[in-house]
Short mmCIF file of C-alpha atoms in Angstrom, two decimals:
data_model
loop_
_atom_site.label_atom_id
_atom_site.label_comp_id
_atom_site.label_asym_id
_atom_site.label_seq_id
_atom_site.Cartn_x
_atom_site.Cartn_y
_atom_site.Cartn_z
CA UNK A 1 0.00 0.00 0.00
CA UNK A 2 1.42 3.29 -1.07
CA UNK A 3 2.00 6.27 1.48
CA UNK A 4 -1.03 8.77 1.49
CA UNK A 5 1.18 11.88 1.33
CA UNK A 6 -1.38 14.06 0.73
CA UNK A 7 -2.18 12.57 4.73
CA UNK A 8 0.74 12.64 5.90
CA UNK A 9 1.41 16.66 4.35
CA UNK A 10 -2.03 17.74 6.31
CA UNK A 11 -0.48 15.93 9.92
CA UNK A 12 2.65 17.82 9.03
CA UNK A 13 1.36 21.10 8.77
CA UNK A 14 -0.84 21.12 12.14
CA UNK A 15 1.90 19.52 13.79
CA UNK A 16 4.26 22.63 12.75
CA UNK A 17 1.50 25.09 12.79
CA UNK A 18 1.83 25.78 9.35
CA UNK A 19 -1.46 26.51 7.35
CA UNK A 20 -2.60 24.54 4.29
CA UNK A 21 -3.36 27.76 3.02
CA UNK A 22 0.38 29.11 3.09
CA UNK A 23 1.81 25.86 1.57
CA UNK A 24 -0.26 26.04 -1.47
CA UNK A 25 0.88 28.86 -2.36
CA UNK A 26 4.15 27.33 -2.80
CA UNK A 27 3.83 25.16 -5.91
CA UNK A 28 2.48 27.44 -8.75
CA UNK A 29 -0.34 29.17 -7.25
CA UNK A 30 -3.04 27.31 -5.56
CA UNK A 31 -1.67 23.56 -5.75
CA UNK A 32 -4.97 22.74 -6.86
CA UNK A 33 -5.19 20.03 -9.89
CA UNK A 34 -8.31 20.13 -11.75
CA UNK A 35 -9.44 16.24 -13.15
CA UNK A 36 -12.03 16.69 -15.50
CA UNK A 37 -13.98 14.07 -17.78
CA UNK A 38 -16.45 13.17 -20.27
CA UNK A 39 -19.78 12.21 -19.38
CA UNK A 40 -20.54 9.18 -20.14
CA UNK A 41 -20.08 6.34 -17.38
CA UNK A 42 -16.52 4.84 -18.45
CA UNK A 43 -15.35 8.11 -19.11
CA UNK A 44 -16.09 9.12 -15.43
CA UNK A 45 -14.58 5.88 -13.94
CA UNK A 46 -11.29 7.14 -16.11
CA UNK A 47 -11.77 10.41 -14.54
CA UNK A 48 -12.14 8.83 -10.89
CA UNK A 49 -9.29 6.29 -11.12
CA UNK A 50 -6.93 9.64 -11.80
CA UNK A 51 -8.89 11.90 -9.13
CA UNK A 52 -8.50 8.97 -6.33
CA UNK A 53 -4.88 7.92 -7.44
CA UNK A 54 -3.91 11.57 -7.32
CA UNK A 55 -5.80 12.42 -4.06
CA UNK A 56 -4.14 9.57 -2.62
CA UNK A 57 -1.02 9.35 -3.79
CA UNK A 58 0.56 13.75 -4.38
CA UNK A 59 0.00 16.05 -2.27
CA UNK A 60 -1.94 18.44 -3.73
CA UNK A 61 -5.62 19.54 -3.65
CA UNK A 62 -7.46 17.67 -6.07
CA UNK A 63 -10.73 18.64 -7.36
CA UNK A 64 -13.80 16.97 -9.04
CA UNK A 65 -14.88 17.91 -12.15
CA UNK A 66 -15.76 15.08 -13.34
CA UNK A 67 -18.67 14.74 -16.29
CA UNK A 68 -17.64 17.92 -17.21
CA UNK A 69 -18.53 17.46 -20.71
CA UNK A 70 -17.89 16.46 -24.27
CA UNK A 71 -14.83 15.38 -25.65
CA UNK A 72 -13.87 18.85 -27.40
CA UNK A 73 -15.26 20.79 -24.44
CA UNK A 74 -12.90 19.14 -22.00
CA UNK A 75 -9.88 19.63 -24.74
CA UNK A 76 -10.46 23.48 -24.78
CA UNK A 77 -10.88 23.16 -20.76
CA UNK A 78 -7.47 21.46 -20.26
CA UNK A 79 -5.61 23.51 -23.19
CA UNK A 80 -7.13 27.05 -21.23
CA UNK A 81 -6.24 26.05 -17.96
CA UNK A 82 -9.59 25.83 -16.89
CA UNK A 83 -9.21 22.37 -15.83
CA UNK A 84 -5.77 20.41 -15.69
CA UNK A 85 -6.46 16.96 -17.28
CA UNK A 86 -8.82 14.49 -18.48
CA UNK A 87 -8.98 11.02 -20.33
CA UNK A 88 -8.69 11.63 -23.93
CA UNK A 89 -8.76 8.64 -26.33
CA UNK A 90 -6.40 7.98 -28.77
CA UNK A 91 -8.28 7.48 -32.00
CA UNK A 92 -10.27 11.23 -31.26
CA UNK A 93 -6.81 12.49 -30.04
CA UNK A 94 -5.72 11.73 -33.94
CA UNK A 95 -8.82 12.73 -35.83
CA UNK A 96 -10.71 14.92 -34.15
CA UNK A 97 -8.08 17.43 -32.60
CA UNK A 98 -6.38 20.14 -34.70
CA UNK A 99 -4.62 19.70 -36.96
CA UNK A 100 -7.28 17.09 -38.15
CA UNK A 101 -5.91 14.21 -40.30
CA UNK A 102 -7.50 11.31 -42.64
CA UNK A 103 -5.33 9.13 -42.13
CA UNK A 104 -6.37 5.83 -40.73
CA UNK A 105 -3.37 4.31 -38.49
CA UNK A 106 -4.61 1.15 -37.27
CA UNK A 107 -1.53 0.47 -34.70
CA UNK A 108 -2.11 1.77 -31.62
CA UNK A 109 1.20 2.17 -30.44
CA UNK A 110 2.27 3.83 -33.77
CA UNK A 111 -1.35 5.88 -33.07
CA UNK A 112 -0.08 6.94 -29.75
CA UNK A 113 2.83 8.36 -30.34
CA UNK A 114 1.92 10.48 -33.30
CA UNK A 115 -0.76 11.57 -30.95
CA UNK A 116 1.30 12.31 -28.37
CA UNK A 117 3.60 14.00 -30.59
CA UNK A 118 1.08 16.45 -31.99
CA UNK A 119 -0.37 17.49 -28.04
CA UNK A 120 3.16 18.34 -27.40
CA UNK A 121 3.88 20.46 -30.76
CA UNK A 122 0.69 21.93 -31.43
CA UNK A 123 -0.75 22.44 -28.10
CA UNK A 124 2.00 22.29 -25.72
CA UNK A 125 -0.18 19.42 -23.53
CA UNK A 126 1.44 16.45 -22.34
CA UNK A 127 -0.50 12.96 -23.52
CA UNK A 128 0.55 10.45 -20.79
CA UNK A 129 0.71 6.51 -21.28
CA UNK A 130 -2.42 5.01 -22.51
CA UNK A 131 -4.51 2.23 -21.12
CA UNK A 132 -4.01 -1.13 -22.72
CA UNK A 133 -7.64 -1.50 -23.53
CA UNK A 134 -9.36 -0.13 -26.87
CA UNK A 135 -13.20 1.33 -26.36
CA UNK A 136 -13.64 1.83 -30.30
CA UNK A 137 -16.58 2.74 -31.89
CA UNK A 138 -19.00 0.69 -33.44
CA UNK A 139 -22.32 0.44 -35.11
CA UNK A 140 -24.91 -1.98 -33.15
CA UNK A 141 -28.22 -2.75 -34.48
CA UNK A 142 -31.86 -3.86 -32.77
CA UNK A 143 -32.47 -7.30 -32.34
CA UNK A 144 -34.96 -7.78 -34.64
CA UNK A 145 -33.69 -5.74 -37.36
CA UNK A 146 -30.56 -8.14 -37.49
CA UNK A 147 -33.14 -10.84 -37.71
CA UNK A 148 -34.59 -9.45 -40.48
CA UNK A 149 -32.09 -8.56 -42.31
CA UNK A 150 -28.86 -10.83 -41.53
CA UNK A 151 -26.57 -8.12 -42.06
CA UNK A 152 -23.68 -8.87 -40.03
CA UNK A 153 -20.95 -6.37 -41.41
CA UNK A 154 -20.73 -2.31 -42.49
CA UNK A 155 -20.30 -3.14 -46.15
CA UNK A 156 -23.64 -5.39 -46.12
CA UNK A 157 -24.77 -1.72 -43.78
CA UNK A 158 -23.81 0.23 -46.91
CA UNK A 159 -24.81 -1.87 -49.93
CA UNK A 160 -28.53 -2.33 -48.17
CA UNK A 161 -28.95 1.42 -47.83
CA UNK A 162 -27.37 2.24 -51.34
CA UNK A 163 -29.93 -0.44 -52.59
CA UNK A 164 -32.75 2.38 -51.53
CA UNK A 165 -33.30 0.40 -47.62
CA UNK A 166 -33.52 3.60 -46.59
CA UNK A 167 -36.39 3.82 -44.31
CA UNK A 168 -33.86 2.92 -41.31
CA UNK A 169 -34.08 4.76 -38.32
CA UNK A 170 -30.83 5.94 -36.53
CA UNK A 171 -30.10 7.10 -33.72
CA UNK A 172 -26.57 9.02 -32.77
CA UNK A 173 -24.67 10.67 -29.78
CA UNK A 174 -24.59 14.31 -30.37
CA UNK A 175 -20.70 14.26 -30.76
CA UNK A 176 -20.20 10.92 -32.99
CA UNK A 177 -23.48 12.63 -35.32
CA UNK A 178 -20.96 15.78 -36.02
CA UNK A 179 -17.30 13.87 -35.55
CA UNK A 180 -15.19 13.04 -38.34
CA UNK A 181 -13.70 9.75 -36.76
CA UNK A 182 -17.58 9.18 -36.13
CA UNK A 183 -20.57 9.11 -38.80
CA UNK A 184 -19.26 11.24 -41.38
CA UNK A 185 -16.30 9.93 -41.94
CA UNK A 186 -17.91 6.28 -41.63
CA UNK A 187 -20.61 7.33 -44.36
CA UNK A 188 -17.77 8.47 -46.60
CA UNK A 189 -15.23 5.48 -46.23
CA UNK A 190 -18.05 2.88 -47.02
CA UNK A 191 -19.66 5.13 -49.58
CA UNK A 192 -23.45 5.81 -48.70
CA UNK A 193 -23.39 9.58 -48.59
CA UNK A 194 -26.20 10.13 -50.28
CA UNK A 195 -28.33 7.21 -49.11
CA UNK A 196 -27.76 7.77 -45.45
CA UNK A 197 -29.26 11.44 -46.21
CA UNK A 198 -32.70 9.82 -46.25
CA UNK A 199 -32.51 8.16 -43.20
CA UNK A 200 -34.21 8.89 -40.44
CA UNK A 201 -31.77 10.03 -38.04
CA UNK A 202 -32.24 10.81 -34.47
CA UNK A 203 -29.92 12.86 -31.63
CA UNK A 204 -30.24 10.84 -28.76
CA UNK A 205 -27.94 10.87 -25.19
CA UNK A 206 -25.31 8.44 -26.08
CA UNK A 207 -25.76 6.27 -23.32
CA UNK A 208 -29.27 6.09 -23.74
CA UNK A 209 -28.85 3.95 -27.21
CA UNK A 210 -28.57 0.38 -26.17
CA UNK A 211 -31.56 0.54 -24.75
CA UNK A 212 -32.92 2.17 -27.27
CA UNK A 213 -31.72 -0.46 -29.99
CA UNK A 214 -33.10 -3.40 -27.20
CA UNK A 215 -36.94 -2.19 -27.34
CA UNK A 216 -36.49 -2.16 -31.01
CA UNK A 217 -37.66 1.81 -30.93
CA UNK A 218 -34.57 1.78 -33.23
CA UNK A 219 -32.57 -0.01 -35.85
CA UNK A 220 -29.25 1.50 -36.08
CA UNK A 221 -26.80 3.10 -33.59
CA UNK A 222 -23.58 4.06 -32.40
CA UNK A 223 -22.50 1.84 -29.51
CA UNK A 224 -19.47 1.81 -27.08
CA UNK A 225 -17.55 -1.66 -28.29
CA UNK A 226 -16.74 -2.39 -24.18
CA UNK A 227 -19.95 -1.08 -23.08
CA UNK A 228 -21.89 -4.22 -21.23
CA UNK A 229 -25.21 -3.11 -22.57
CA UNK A 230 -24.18 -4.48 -25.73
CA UNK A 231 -24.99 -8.23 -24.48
CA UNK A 232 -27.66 -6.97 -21.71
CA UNK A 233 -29.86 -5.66 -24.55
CA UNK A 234 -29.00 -8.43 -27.10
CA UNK A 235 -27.67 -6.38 -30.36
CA UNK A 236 -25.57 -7.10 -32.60
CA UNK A 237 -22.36 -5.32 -33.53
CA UNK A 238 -21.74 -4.94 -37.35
CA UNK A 239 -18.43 -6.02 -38.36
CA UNK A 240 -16.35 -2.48 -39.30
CA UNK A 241 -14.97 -4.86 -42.31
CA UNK A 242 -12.98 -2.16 -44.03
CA UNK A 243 -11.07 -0.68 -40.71
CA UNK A 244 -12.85 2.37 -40.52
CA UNK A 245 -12.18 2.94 -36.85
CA UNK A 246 -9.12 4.16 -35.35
CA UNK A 247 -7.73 2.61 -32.00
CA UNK A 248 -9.24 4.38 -29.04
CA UNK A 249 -6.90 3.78 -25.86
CA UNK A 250 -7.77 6.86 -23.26
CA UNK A 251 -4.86 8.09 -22.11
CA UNK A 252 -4.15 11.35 -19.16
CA UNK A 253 -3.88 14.86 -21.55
CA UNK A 254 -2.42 17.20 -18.75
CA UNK A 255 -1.88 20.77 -19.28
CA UNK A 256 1.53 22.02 -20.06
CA UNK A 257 2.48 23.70 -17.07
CA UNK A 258 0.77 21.14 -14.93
CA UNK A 259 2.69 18.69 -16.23
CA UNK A 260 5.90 20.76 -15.46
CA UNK A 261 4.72 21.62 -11.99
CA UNK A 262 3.28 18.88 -10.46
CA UNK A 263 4.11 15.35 -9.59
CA UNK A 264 1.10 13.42 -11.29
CA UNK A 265 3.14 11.32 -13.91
CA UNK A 266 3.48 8.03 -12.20
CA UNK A 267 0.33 8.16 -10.36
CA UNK A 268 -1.50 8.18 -13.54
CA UNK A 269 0.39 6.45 -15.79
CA UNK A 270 0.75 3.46 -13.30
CA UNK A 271 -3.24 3.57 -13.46
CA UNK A 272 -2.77 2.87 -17.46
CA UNK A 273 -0.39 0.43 -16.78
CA UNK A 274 -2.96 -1.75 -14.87
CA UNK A 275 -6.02 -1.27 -17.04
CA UNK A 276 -4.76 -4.58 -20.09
CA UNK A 277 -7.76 -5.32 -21.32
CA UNK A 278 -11.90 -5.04 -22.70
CA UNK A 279 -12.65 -7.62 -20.52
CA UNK A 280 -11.22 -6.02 -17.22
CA UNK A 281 -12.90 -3.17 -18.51
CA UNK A 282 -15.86 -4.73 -19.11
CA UNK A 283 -16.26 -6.02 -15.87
CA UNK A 284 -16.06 -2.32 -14.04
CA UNK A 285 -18.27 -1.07 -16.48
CA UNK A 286 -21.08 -3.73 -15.96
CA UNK A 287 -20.62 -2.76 -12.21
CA UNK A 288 -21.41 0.94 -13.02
CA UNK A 289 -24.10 0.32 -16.14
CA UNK A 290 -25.61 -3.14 -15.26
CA UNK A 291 -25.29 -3.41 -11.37
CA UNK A 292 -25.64 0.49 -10.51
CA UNK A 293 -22.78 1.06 -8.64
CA UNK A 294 -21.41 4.48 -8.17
CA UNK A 295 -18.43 5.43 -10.86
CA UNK A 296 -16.42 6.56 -8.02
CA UNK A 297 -16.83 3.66 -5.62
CA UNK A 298 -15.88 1.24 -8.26
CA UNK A 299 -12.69 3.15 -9.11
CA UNK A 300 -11.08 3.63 -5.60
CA UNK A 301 -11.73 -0.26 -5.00
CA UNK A 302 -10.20 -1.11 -8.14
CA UNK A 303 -7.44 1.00 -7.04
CA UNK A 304 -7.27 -0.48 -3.39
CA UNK A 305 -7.45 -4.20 -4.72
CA UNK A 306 -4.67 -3.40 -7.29
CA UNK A 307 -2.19 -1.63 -4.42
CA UNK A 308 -2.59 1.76 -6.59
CA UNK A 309 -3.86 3.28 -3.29
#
């Protein structure tokens, strides 16, 4: 079990009569570290594995801000200073953060680094190791429409729509409807621009899909590929048979001069370390989604049982 200096910094100061207060102002400002995330439920578990690990384990004020919003919103929070870090996946890092590419890299660890690479040049934000599992997007489809149809891959997706199937109702996230590593891009690299036009498409809550898709209210959506809802609501994942999407590994981006300042490396990058695989994943997710367990709960025990804490 690791120290809790953050503990032992608070004894220390009463003990000297010393204020919190006057030591904060010793490390660039307030010593305060900001962990922010994305809202949707493995997104916060991310963001509570580095707000417990770091609470723990530094000793520096740590606060919540956790669910703070969408992918881009959190970027522009941790690039302002507004916020000092949050989980940021690898395939969005690549295509959805200026300078946007179209390149498809299907390595991750060749996908990391240019990613990494880029925070540091163009933004000046450090991208800390990734996680070892990959979240990627993917298309999942009702239970009965898979019946009806047997379409079991994206190409078999495209060729039914461009063969005018296009009363198909859709339904979307609000940030994978507008993304280019998300349903744009996917309409263009399996060529059904103009038949996807006529679909009925729907802005729906992410999260709110899979069950969506399981009451058959839908046909088409964009699912989570380690979100457990996938086999709790029976659908079916089309196969993404032309390796449309990128690698998504989330990984700590940290504002520049937090980075420089503070001493939240390890903590957080020993967090990736641990985290090997969609099925570990899986399992803390079905504890948050299926089994209603707080986000927070489930990430400091994960952190206790795995000596991170």
């Amino acid at each position: 079990m690791r120290t809790n200096r953050r503990e032992v910094l608070r004894v220390g100061a009463v003990s000297t009569g010393v204020s919190l207060a006057g030591l904060a102002g010793c490390i660039g400002g307030s010593d305060e570290v900001a962990v922010a995330s994305m809202k949707w439920s493995e997104a916060r578990l991310m963001g509570y594995l580095g707000y417990e690990v770091l609470t723990e384990n530094t000793d520096h004020e740590i606060r919540d801000e956790i669910g703070l919003g969408g992918s881009r919103q959190c970027f522009e929070a941790v690039r302002n200073g507004e916020v000092d870090l949050y989980h940021l996946y690898t395939g969005g890092a690549w295509s959805e953060i200026p300078p946007q590419r179209d390149e498809l890299i299907g390595d991750p660890d060749e996908l990391y680094r240019k990613a990494k690479k880029d925070m540091k040049e163009e933004h000046g934000l450090a991208y800390l190791e990734p996680a070892g599992f990959n979240n990627t997007y993917a298309i999942g489809t009702s239970p009965n429409w898979a019946d009806e149809t047997g379409i079991e891959t994206l190409s078999g997706f495209a060729e039914y729509m461009n063969n005018g199937n296009t009363d198909v109702s859709i339904v979307l996230g609000p940030e994978f409807q507008e993304r280019s590593d998300g349903w744009p891009g996917l309409i263009e690299h399996y060529g059904f621009e103009d038949a996807a036009s006529e679909a009925d498409i729907t802005n729906i809550q992410a999260d709110l899909t899979y069950e969506v898709l399981g009451e058959n209210e839908a046909d088409i959506g964009m699912v989570f590929s380690t979100n457990p809802n996938i086999e709790q609501f029976d659908l079916t994942v089309l196969e993404d048979d032309k390796d449309f999407f990128l690698p998504y590994n989330p990984a700590p981006l940290v504002n520049g001069d937090t980075a420089d300042e503070y001493d939240i490396e390890e903590p957080l990058n020993e967090v990736s370390q641990s985290l090997t695989s969609e099925e570990e994943i899986m399992e803390l997710n079905i504890r948050i989604d299926i089994e209603g367990e707080d986000a927070q709960d489930v990430a400091r025990e994960y952190l206790k049982e795995n000596d991170l804490i």
